[in-house]
């Protein structure tokens, strides 16, 4: 009986000793501050596997910088991780995850994490614009393209501008078709192509977009992307000129003055 009691006491003592030796989150932080990443990784990994959201974040922040750990921490409810993962999804342009990024930011803000609250407040307009664009609203896709084109509220990117112009252009947005033509004409965000530029100018021009009509006239006059034709140039200049487009009026006047594509006429010039 006494032997059994002694044995039980030893077992309890062992359990207490093991419990007192279990590494804590604070131990992991101490290891980080001591530049002992090996011990820190071991401690945080053990804690993370038990569901510690802060330990997951520290694995991301100090050990391997894997977005997998950042996501796990965010999913486990850690506000800082929710904010950082949300911004990552929004600003790194991870495919088809913008709306998810917004959700993570909102979750962080609901915990009153100040950076998330400020980010949402400062970027409310661009966030809504992107959400609308992802839902295939053509006008918002066009506007988002302009924002990327000129770096308004977003990091300037011709590639992103072209992407959103194209999405809107394919839905028949004349402004986007014209701007996409400009991108091809200048080789911004895409490989320069007179043929593609002419293609998109024509689509916008056929919808009555004066700037596109003028540009299409220039393409025909110079034989860029199309067979050179003064007749076609004059035709498209005339369409833009009738809408009051000054450059088209000037060019059409020159055509009449020189008798190019039209019968020479000093009066019409």
PDB file of C-alpha atoms in Angstrom:
ATOM      1  CA  UNK A   1       0.000   0.000   0.000  1.00  0.00           C
ATOM      2  CA  UNK A   2       2.776   2.378   0.975  1.00  0.00           C
ATOM      3  CA  UNK A   3       4.663   1.409  -2.212  1.00  0.00           C
ATOM      4  CA  UNK A   4       1.646   2.245  -4.336  1.00  0.00           C
ATOM      5  CA  UNK A   5       1.270   5.631  -2.638  1.00  0.00           C
ATOM      6  CA  UNK A   6       4.955   6.392  -3.212  1.00  0.00           C
ATOM      7  CA  UNK A   7       4.682   5.387  -6.860  1.00  0.00           C
ATOM      8  CA  UNK A   8       1.598   7.599  -7.339  1.00  0.00           C
ATOM      9  CA  UNK A   9       3.421  10.526  -5.758  1.00  0.00           C
ATOM     10  CA  UNK A  10       6.335  10.109  -8.155  1.00  0.00           C
ATOM     11  CA  UNK A  11       4.003  10.069 -11.142  1.00  0.00           C
ATOM     12  CA  UNK A  12       2.261  13.254  -9.973  1.00  0.00           C
ATOM     13  CA  UNK A  13       5.613  14.927  -9.370  1.00  0.00           C
ATOM     14  CA  UNK A  14       6.757  13.987 -12.884  1.00  0.00           C
ATOM     15  CA  UNK A  15       3.602  15.441 -14.388  1.00  0.00           C
ATOM     16  CA  UNK A  16       4.041  18.671 -12.457  1.00  0.00           C
ATOM     17  CA  UNK A  17       7.682  18.925 -13.528  1.00  0.00           C
ATOM     18  CA  UNK A  18       6.774  18.357 -17.176  1.00  0.00           C
ATOM     19  CA  UNK A  19       4.031  20.967 -16.945  1.00  0.00           C
ATOM     20  CA  UNK A  20       6.364  23.498 -15.406  1.00  0.00           C
ATOM     21  CA  UNK A  21       8.904  22.865 -18.204  1.00  0.00           C
ATOM     22  CA  UNK A  22       6.412  23.397 -21.053  1.00  0.00           C
ATOM     23  CA  UNK A  23       7.570  26.306 -23.209  1.00  0.00           C
ATOM     24  CA  UNK A  24       5.380  29.393 -23.277  1.00  0.00           C
ATOM     25  CA  UNK A  25       4.708  32.104 -25.835  1.00  0.00           C
ATOM     26  CA  UNK A  26       6.890  34.421 -23.761  1.00  0.00           C
ATOM     27  CA  UNK A  27       9.724  31.888 -24.011  1.00  0.00           C
ATOM     28  CA  UNK A  28       9.432  32.054 -27.777  1.00  0.00           C
ATOM     29  CA  UNK A  29       9.586  35.855 -27.749  1.00  0.00           C
ATOM     30  CA  UNK A  30      12.651  35.710 -25.504  1.00  0.00           C
ATOM     31  CA  UNK A  31      14.302  33.327 -27.973  1.00  0.00           C
ATOM     32  CA  UNK A  32      13.566  35.750 -30.812  1.00  0.00           C
ATOM     33  CA  UNK A  33      15.076  38.657 -28.881  1.00  0.00           C
ATOM     34  CA  UNK A  34      18.114  36.488 -28.192  1.00  0.00           C
ATOM     35  CA  UNK A  35      18.392  35.791 -31.916  1.00  0.00           C
ATOM     36  CA  UNK A  36      17.846  32.100 -31.243  1.00  0.00           C
ATOM     37  CA  UNK A  37      15.545  31.315 -34.150  1.00  0.00           C
ATOM     38  CA  UNK A  38      15.940  27.567 -33.864  1.00  0.00           C
ATOM     39  CA  UNK A  39      14.497  27.478 -30.342  1.00  0.00           C
ATOM     40  CA  UNK A  40      11.891  30.088 -31.259  1.00  0.00           C
ATOM     41  CA  UNK A  41      10.713  28.016 -34.208  1.00  0.00           C
ATOM     42  CA  UNK A  42      10.442  24.902 -32.064  1.00  0.00           C
ATOM     43  CA  UNK A  43       8.474  26.738 -29.368  1.00  0.00           C
ATOM     44  CA  UNK A  44       6.119  28.574 -31.724  1.00  0.00           C
ATOM     45  CA  UNK A  45       5.534  25.489 -33.868  1.00  0.00           C
ATOM     46  CA  UNK A  46       4.522  23.464 -30.822  1.00  0.00           C
ATOM     47  CA  UNK A  47       2.173  26.233 -29.687  1.00  0.00           C
ATOM     48  CA  UNK A  48       0.806  26.784 -33.195  1.00  0.00           C
ATOM     49  CA  UNK A  49      -0.036  23.116 -33.538  1.00  0.00           C
ATOM     50  CA  UNK A  50      -2.128  23.527 -30.373  1.00  0.00           C
ATOM     51  CA  UNK A  51      -4.046  26.380 -32.017  1.00  0.00           C
ATOM     52  CA  UNK A  52      -2.190  29.424 -30.665  1.00  0.00           C
ATOM     53  CA  UNK A  53      -2.960  32.183 -33.210  1.00  0.00           C
ATOM     54  CA  UNK A  54      -0.201  34.494 -31.964  1.00  0.00           C
ATOM     55  CA  UNK A  55       2.371  31.722 -32.281  1.00  0.00           C
ATOM     56  CA  UNK A  56       1.230  31.142 -35.860  1.00  0.00           C
ATOM     57  CA  UNK A  57       1.753  34.826 -36.553  1.00  0.00           C
ATOM     58  CA  UNK A  58       5.253  34.764 -35.039  1.00  0.00           C
ATOM     59  CA  UNK A  59       6.174  31.822 -37.281  1.00  0.00           C
ATOM     60  CA  UNK A  60       5.190  34.002 -40.229  1.00  0.00           C
ATOM     61  CA  UNK A  61       6.680  37.213 -38.891  1.00  0.00           C
ATOM     62  CA  UNK A  62      10.037  35.989 -37.603  1.00  0.00           C
ATOM     63  CA  UNK A  63      10.740  32.484 -38.875  1.00  0.00           C
ATOM     64  CA  UNK A  64       9.770  31.592 -42.445  1.00  0.00           C
ATOM     65  CA  UNK A  65       7.529  34.458 -43.657  1.00  0.00           C
ATOM     66  CA  UNK A  66       5.117  31.948 -45.156  1.00  0.00           C
ATOM     67  CA  UNK A  67       1.728  33.412 -46.041  1.00  0.00           C
ATOM     68  CA  UNK A  68       0.349  30.007 -45.040  1.00  0.00           C
ATOM     69  CA  UNK A  69       1.075  30.739 -41.378  1.00  0.00           C
ATOM     70  CA  UNK A  70      -0.251  34.286 -41.764  1.00  0.00           C
ATOM     71  CA  UNK A  71      -3.524  32.904 -43.131  1.00  0.00           C
ATOM     72  CA  UNK A  72      -3.759  30.300 -40.366  1.00  0.00           C
ATOM     73  CA  UNK A  73      -3.263  33.002 -37.760  1.00  0.00           C
ATOM     74  CA  UNK A  74      -5.885  35.183 -39.420  1.00  0.00           C
ATOM     75  CA  UNK A  75      -8.322  32.280 -39.607  1.00  0.00           C
ATOM     76  CA  UNK A  76      -7.694  31.604 -35.942  1.00  0.00           C
ATOM     77  CA  UNK A  77      -8.906  35.133 -35.193  1.00  0.00           C
ATOM     78  CA  UNK A  78      -5.722  37.137 -34.587  1.00  0.00           C
ATOM     79  CA  UNK A  79      -6.563  40.747 -35.541  1.00  0.00           C
ATOM     80  CA  UNK A  80      -3.064  41.768 -36.627  1.00  0.00           C
ATOM     81  CA  UNK A  81      -2.810  38.735 -38.909  1.00  0.00           C
ATOM     82  CA  UNK A  82      -6.275  39.420 -40.321  1.00  0.00           C
ATOM     83  CA  UNK A  83      -5.212  42.956 -41.185  1.00  0.00           C
ATOM     84  CA  UNK A  84      -1.888  41.955 -42.757  1.00  0.00           C
ATOM     85  CA  UNK A  85      -3.354  39.032 -44.696  1.00  0.00           C
ATOM     86  CA  UNK A  86      -6.210  41.206 -45.901  1.00  0.00           C
ATOM     87  CA  UNK A  87      -3.795  43.866 -47.180  1.00  0.00           C
ATOM     88  CA  UNK A  88      -1.682  41.133 -48.790  1.00  0.00           C
ATOM     89  CA  UNK A  89      -4.669  39.844 -50.736  1.00  0.00           C
ATOM     90  CA  UNK A  90      -5.676  43.359 -51.766  1.00  0.00           C
ATOM     91  CA  UNK A  91      -2.339  44.881 -52.696  1.00  0.00           C
ATOM     92  CA  UNK A  92      -0.418  41.884 -54.030  1.00  0.00           C
ATOM     93  CA  UNK A  93      -3.245  41.331 -56.512  1.00  0.00           C
ATOM     94  CA  UNK A  94      -3.548  37.637 -55.743  1.00  0.00           C
ATOM     95  CA  UNK A  95      -5.929  36.314 -58.405  1.00  0.00           C
ATOM     96  CA  UNK A  96      -9.626  36.407 -57.545  1.00  0.00           C
ATOM     97  CA  UNK A  97      -9.051  37.112 -53.854  1.00  0.00           C
ATOM     98  CA  UNK A  98      -9.788  40.838 -53.534  1.00  0.00           C
ATOM     99  CA  UNK A  99     -13.199  40.276 -51.959  1.00  0.00           C
ATOM    100  CA  UNK A 100     -11.601  37.817 -49.517  1.00  0.00           C
ATOM    101  CA  UNK A 101      -9.036  40.464 -48.608  1.00  0.00           C
ATOM    102  CA  UNK A 102     -11.826  42.891 -47.763  1.00  0.00           C
ATOM    103  CA  UNK A 103     -13.456  40.263 -45.541  1.00  0.00           C
ATOM    104  CA  UNK A 104     -10.246  39.776 -43.543  1.00  0.00           C
ATOM    105  CA  UNK A 105      -9.826  43.535 -43.137  1.00  0.00           C
ATOM    106  CA  UNK A 106     -13.384  43.869 -41.870  1.00  0.00           C
ATOM    107  CA  UNK A 107     -12.859  41.036 -39.382  1.00  0.00           C
ATOM    108  CA  UNK A 108      -9.783  42.836 -38.053  1.00  0.00           C
ATOM    109  CA  UNK A 109     -11.631  46.139 -37.861  1.00  0.00           C
ATOM    110  CA  UNK A 110     -14.453  44.472 -35.934  1.00  0.00           C
ATOM    111  CA  UNK A 111     -11.856  43.705 -33.270  1.00  0.00           C
ATOM    112  CA  UNK A 112     -11.039  47.436 -33.301  1.00  0.00           C
ATOM    113  CA  UNK A 113      -7.560  46.956 -34.705  1.00  0.00           C
ATOM    114  CA  UNK A 114      -6.739  50.558 -35.559  1.00  0.00           C
ATOM    115  CA  UNK A 115      -4.678  49.925 -38.688  1.00  0.00           C
ATOM    116  CA  UNK A 116      -7.537  47.956 -40.247  1.00  0.00           C
ATOM    117  CA  UNK A 117     -10.052  50.644 -39.352  1.00  0.00           C
ATOM    118  CA  UNK A 118      -7.851  53.378 -40.851  1.00  0.00           C
ATOM    119  CA  UNK A 119      -7.103  51.338 -43.994  1.00  0.00           C
ATOM    120  CA  UNK A 120     -10.785  50.774 -44.703  1.00  0.00           C
ATOM    121  CA  UNK A 121     -11.607  54.425 -44.049  1.00  0.00           C
ATOM    122  CA  UNK A 122      -8.789  55.756 -46.259  1.00  0.00           C
ATOM    123  CA  UNK A 123      -9.428  53.303 -49.096  1.00  0.00           C
ATOM    124  CA  UNK A 124     -13.204  53.002 -48.966  1.00  0.00           C
ATOM    125  CA  UNK A 125     -13.740  54.341 -52.491  1.00  0.00           C
ATOM    126  CA  UNK A 126     -11.097  52.207 -54.214  1.00  0.00           C
ATOM    127  CA  UNK A 127     -12.222  49.124 -52.281  1.00  0.00           C
ATOM    128  CA  UNK A 128     -15.798  49.547 -53.478  1.00  0.00           C
ATOM    129  CA  UNK A 129     -14.578  50.287 -57.001  1.00  0.00           C
ATOM    130  CA  UNK A 130     -12.561  47.060 -57.106  1.00  0.00           C
ATOM    131  CA  UNK A 131     -15.422  45.024 -55.690  1.00  0.00           C
ATOM    132  CA  UNK A 132     -17.732  46.389 -58.382  1.00  0.00           C
ATOM    133  CA  UNK A 133     -15.121  45.777 -61.076  1.00  0.00           C
ATOM    134  CA  UNK A 134     -14.703  42.167 -59.971  1.00  0.00           C
ATOM    135  CA  UNK A 135     -18.462  41.777 -60.352  1.00  0.00           C
ATOM    136  CA  UNK A 136     -18.067  42.777 -64.025  1.00  0.00           C
ATOM    137  CA  UNK A 137     -19.545  46.279 -63.894  1.00  0.00           C
ATOM    138  CA  UNK A 138     -18.003  47.676 -67.088  1.00  0.00           C
ATOM    139  CA  UNK A 139     -17.941  51.343 -66.087  1.00  0.00           C
ATOM    140  CA  UNK A 140     -16.198  50.522 -62.813  1.00  0.00           C
ATOM    141  CA  UNK A 141     -13.711  48.339 -64.691  1.00  0.00           C
ATOM    142  CA  UNK A 142     -12.971  51.288 -66.969  1.00  0.00           C
ATOM    143  CA  UNK A 143     -12.567  53.702 -64.040  1.00  0.00           C
ATOM    144  CA  UNK A 144     -10.298  51.218 -62.253  1.00  0.00           C
ATOM    145  CA  UNK A 145      -8.212  51.010 -65.421  1.00  0.00           C
ATOM    146  CA  UNK A 146      -7.838  54.797 -65.367  1.00  0.00           C
ATOM    147  CA  UNK A 147      -6.813  54.673 -61.687  1.00  0.00           C
ATOM    148  CA  UNK A 148      -4.037  52.185 -62.473  1.00  0.00           C
ATOM    149  CA  UNK A 149      -3.066  54.065 -65.621  1.00  0.00           C
ATOM    150  CA  UNK A 150      -2.370  57.255 -63.668  1.00  0.00           C
ATOM    151  CA  UNK A 151      -1.655  55.847 -60.206  1.00  0.00           C
ATOM    152  CA  UNK A 152      -4.711  57.416 -58.593  1.00  0.00           C
ATOM    153  CA  UNK A 153      -5.321  55.761 -55.222  1.00  0.00           C
ATOM    154  CA  UNK A 154      -3.406  52.650 -56.346  1.00  0.00           C
ATOM    155  CA  UNK A 155       0.148  51.817 -57.324  1.00  0.00           C
ATOM    156  CA  UNK A 156       0.639  52.888 -60.943  1.00  0.00           C
ATOM    157  CA  UNK A 157       0.666  49.915 -63.304  1.00  0.00           C
ATOM    158  CA  UNK A 158       0.168  49.881 -67.069  1.00  0.00           C
ATOM    159  CA  UNK A 159      -0.321  46.119 -66.905  1.00  0.00           C
ATOM    160  CA  UNK A 160      -3.193  46.465 -64.445  1.00  0.00           C
ATOM    161  CA  UNK A 161      -4.621  49.390 -66.404  1.00  0.00           C
ATOM    162  CA  UNK A 162      -4.608  47.308 -69.579  1.00  0.00           C
ATOM    163  CA  UNK A 163      -6.198  44.370 -67.788  1.00  0.00           C
ATOM    164  CA  UNK A 164      -9.161  46.414 -66.578  1.00  0.00           C
ATOM    165  CA  UNK A 165      -9.524  48.383 -69.820  1.00  0.00           C
ATOM    166  CA  UNK A 166      -9.727  45.074 -71.655  1.00  0.00           C
ATOM    167  CA  UNK A 167     -12.402  43.678 -69.354  1.00  0.00           C
ATOM    168  CA  UNK A 168     -14.540  46.780 -69.859  1.00  0.00           C
ATOM    169  CA  UNK A 169     -13.755  47.001 -73.588  1.00  0.00           C
ATOM    170  CA  UNK A 170     -14.888  43.441 -74.159  1.00  0.00           C
ATOM    171  CA  UNK A 171     -18.232  44.431 -72.671  1.00  0.00           C
ATOM    172  CA  UNK A 172     -18.536  47.241 -75.204  1.00  0.00           C
ATOM    173  CA  UNK A 173     -17.441  50.226 -73.105  1.00  0.00           C
ATOM    174  CA  UNK A 174     -16.323  52.762 -75.735  1.00  0.00           C
ATOM    175  CA  UNK A 175     -14.063  54.743 -73.394  1.00  0.00           C
ATOM    176  CA  UNK A 176     -12.256  51.556 -72.406  1.00  0.00           C
ATOM    177  CA  UNK A 177     -11.977  50.478 -76.060  1.00  0.00           C
ATOM    178  CA  UNK A 178     -10.370  53.818 -76.915  1.00  0.00           C
ATOM    179  CA  UNK A 179      -7.953  53.671 -73.963  1.00  0.00           C
ATOM    180  CA  UNK A 180      -7.023  50.071 -74.768  1.00  0.00           C
ATOM    181  CA  UNK A 181      -6.239  51.238 -78.292  1.00  0.00           C
ATOM    182  CA  UNK A 182      -3.959  53.911 -76.820  1.00  0.00           C
ATOM    183  CA  UNK A 183      -2.157  51.285 -74.720  1.00  0.00           C
ATOM    184  CA  UNK A 184      -1.472  49.200 -77.835  1.00  0.00           C
ATOM    185  CA  UNK A 185      -0.487  52.291 -79.805  1.00  0.00           C
ATOM    186  CA  UNK A 186       2.078  53.279 -77.151  1.00  0.00           C
ATOM    187  CA  UNK A 187       3.101  49.777 -76.067  1.00  0.00           C
ATOM    188  CA  UNK A 188       2.120  50.441 -72.448  1.00  0.00           C
ATOM    189  CA  UNK A 189       1.327  47.302 -70.479  1.00  0.00           C
ATOM    190  CA  UNK A 190       1.172  45.324 -73.737  1.00  0.00           C
ATOM    191  CA  UNK A 191       3.414  44.704 -76.721  1.00  0.00           C
ATOM    192  CA  UNK A 192       3.086  47.593 -79.176  1.00  0.00           C
ATOM    193  CA  UNK A 193       0.751  46.714 -82.040  1.00  0.00           C
ATOM    194  CA  UNK A 194      -0.691  49.036 -84.687  1.00  0.00           C
ATOM    195  CA  UNK A 195      -3.135  46.312 -85.685  1.00  0.00           C
ATOM    196  CA  UNK A 196      -4.530  45.948 -82.150  1.00  0.00           C
ATOM    197  CA  UNK A 197      -4.597  49.705 -81.679  1.00  0.00           C
ATOM    198  CA  UNK A 198      -6.596  50.125 -84.885  1.00  0.00           C
ATOM    199  CA  UNK A 199      -8.928  47.303 -83.907  1.00  0.00           C
ATOM    200  CA  UNK A 200      -9.904  48.942 -80.624  1.00  0.00           C
ATOM    201  CA  UNK A 201     -10.027  52.468 -82.053  1.00  0.00           C
ATOM    202  CA  UNK A 202     -12.475  51.146 -84.664  1.00  0.00           C
ATOM    203  CA  UNK A 203     -14.728  49.536 -82.065  1.00  0.00           C
ATOM    204  CA  UNK A 204     -14.946  52.794 -80.125  1.00  0.00           C
ATOM    205  CA  UNK A 205     -15.239  54.881 -83.303  1.00  0.00           C
ATOM    206  CA  UNK A 206     -18.189  52.821 -84.514  1.00  0.00           C
ATOM    207  CA  UNK A 207     -19.952  53.754 -81.269  1.00  0.00           C
ATOM    208  CA  UNK A 208     -19.472  57.438 -82.079  1.00  0.00           C
ATOM    209  CA  UNK A 209     -16.497  58.093 -79.810  1.00  0.00           C
ATOM    210  CA  UNK A 210     -14.961  61.229 -81.357  1.00  0.00           C
ATOM    211  CA  UNK A 211     -11.392  60.763 -80.099  1.00  0.00           C
ATOM    212  CA  UNK A 212     -11.359  57.220 -81.492  1.00  0.00           C
ATOM    213  CA  UNK A 213     -12.759  58.429 -84.820  1.00  0.00           C
ATOM    214  CA  UNK A 214      -9.947  60.970 -85.051  1.00  0.00           C
ATOM    215  CA  UNK A 215      -7.276  58.401 -84.125  1.00  0.00           C
ATOM    216  CA  UNK A 216      -8.678  55.925 -86.639  1.00  0.00           C
ATOM    217  CA  UNK A 217      -8.447  58.649 -89.256  1.00  0.00           C
ATOM    218  CA  UNK A 218      -4.772  59.134 -88.370  1.00  0.00           C
ATOM    219  CA  UNK A 219      -4.141  55.398 -88.645  1.00  0.00           C
ATOM    220  CA  UNK A 220      -5.659  55.339 -92.156  1.00  0.00           C
ATOM    221  CA  UNK A 221      -3.766  58.464 -93.226  1.00  0.00           C
ATOM    222  CA  UNK A 222      -0.436  56.949 -92.119  1.00  0.00           C
ATOM    223  CA  UNK A 223      -1.206  53.345 -93.009  1.00  0.00           C
ATOM    224  CA  UNK A 224      -0.663  52.133 -89.441  1.00  0.00           C
ATOM    225  CA  UNK A 225      -2.279  48.773 -88.789  1.00  0.00           C
ATOM    226  CA  UNK A 226      -4.445  49.212 -91.898  1.00  0.00           C
ATOM    227  CA  UNK A 227      -3.937  49.733 -95.603  1.00  0.00           C
ATOM    228  CA  UNK A 228      -3.209  53.407 -96.214  1.00  0.00           C
ATOM    229  CA  UNK A 229      -6.288  55.270 -97.448  1.00  0.00           C
ATOM    230  CA  UNK A 230      -6.875  59.009 -97.648  1.00  0.00           C
ATOM    231  CA  UNK A 231     -10.540  58.317 -98.354  1.00  0.00           C
ATOM    232  CA  UNK A 232     -10.973  56.389 -95.096  1.00  0.00           C
ATOM    233  CA  UNK A 233      -8.919  58.975 -93.224  1.00  0.00           C
ATOM    234  CA  UNK A 234     -11.153  61.787 -94.493  1.00  0.00           C
ATOM    235  CA  UNK A 235     -14.268  59.762 -93.649  1.00  0.00           C
ATOM    236  CA  UNK A 236     -13.295  59.302 -90.009  1.00  0.00           C
ATOM    237  CA  UNK A 237     -11.966  62.839 -89.637  1.00  0.00           C
ATOM    238  CA  UNK A 238     -15.344  64.065 -90.882  1.00  0.00           C
ATOM    239  CA  UNK A 239     -17.265  62.006 -88.317  1.00  0.00           C
ATOM    240  CA  UNK A 240     -15.157  63.402 -85.468  1.00  0.00           C
ATOM    241  CA  UNK A 241     -15.224  66.916 -86.938  1.00  0.00           C
ATOM    242  CA  UNK A 242     -19.028  66.914 -86.957  1.00  0.00           C
ATOM    243  CA  UNK A 243     -18.891  66.338 -83.194  1.00  0.00           C
ATOM    244  CA  UNK A 244     -16.759  69.453 -82.796  1.00  0.00           C
ATOM    245  CA  UNK A 245     -13.422  67.654 -82.413  1.00  0.00           C
ATOM    246  CA  UNK A 246     -10.960  70.466 -83.216  1.00  0.00           C
ATOM    247  CA  UNK A 247      -8.000  68.312 -84.316  1.00  0.00           C
ATOM    248  CA  UNK A 248     -10.231  66.383 -86.703  1.00  0.00           C
ATOM    249  CA  UNK A 249     -11.596  69.637 -88.124  1.00  0.00           C
ATOM    250  CA  UNK A 250      -8.038  70.837 -88.676  1.00  0.00           C
ATOM    251  CA  UNK A 251      -6.929  67.602 -90.355  1.00  0.00           C
ATOM    252  CA  UNK A 252     -10.023  67.474 -92.541  1.00  0.00           C
ATOM    253  CA  UNK A 253      -9.287  71.034 -93.633  1.00  0.00           C
ATOM    254  CA  UNK A 254      -5.780  69.980 -94.643  1.00  0.00           C
ATOM    255  CA  UNK A 255      -7.228  67.053 -96.623  1.00  0.00           C
ATOM    256  CA  UNK A 256      -9.442  69.466 -98.566  1.00  0.00           C
ATOM    257  CA  UNK A 257      -6.555  71.879 -99.040  1.00  0.00           C
ATOM    258  CA  UNK A 258      -4.376  69.104-100.507  1.00  0.00           C
ATOM    259  CA  UNK A 259      -7.137  67.194-102.265  1.00  0.00           C
ATOM    260  CA  UNK A 260      -6.334  64.020-100.327  1.00  0.00           C
ATOM    261  CA  UNK A 261      -9.261  61.599-100.130  1.00  0.00           C
ATOM    262  CA  UNK A 262     -11.606  64.399-101.120  1.00  0.00           C
ATOM    263  CA  UNK A 263     -11.968  66.781-104.044  1.00  0.00           C
ATOM    264  CA  UNK A 264      -9.677  69.755-103.542  1.00  0.00           C
ATOM    265  CA  UNK A 265     -11.624  72.734-102.232  1.00  0.00           C
ATOM    266  CA  UNK A 266     -10.309  75.966-100.792  1.00  0.00           C
ATOM    267  CA  UNK A 267     -13.816  76.725 -99.542  1.00  0.00           C
ATOM    268  CA  UNK A 268     -14.127  73.452 -97.607  1.00  0.00           C
ATOM    269  CA  UNK A 269     -10.560  73.772 -96.357  1.00  0.00           C
TER     270      UNK A 269
END
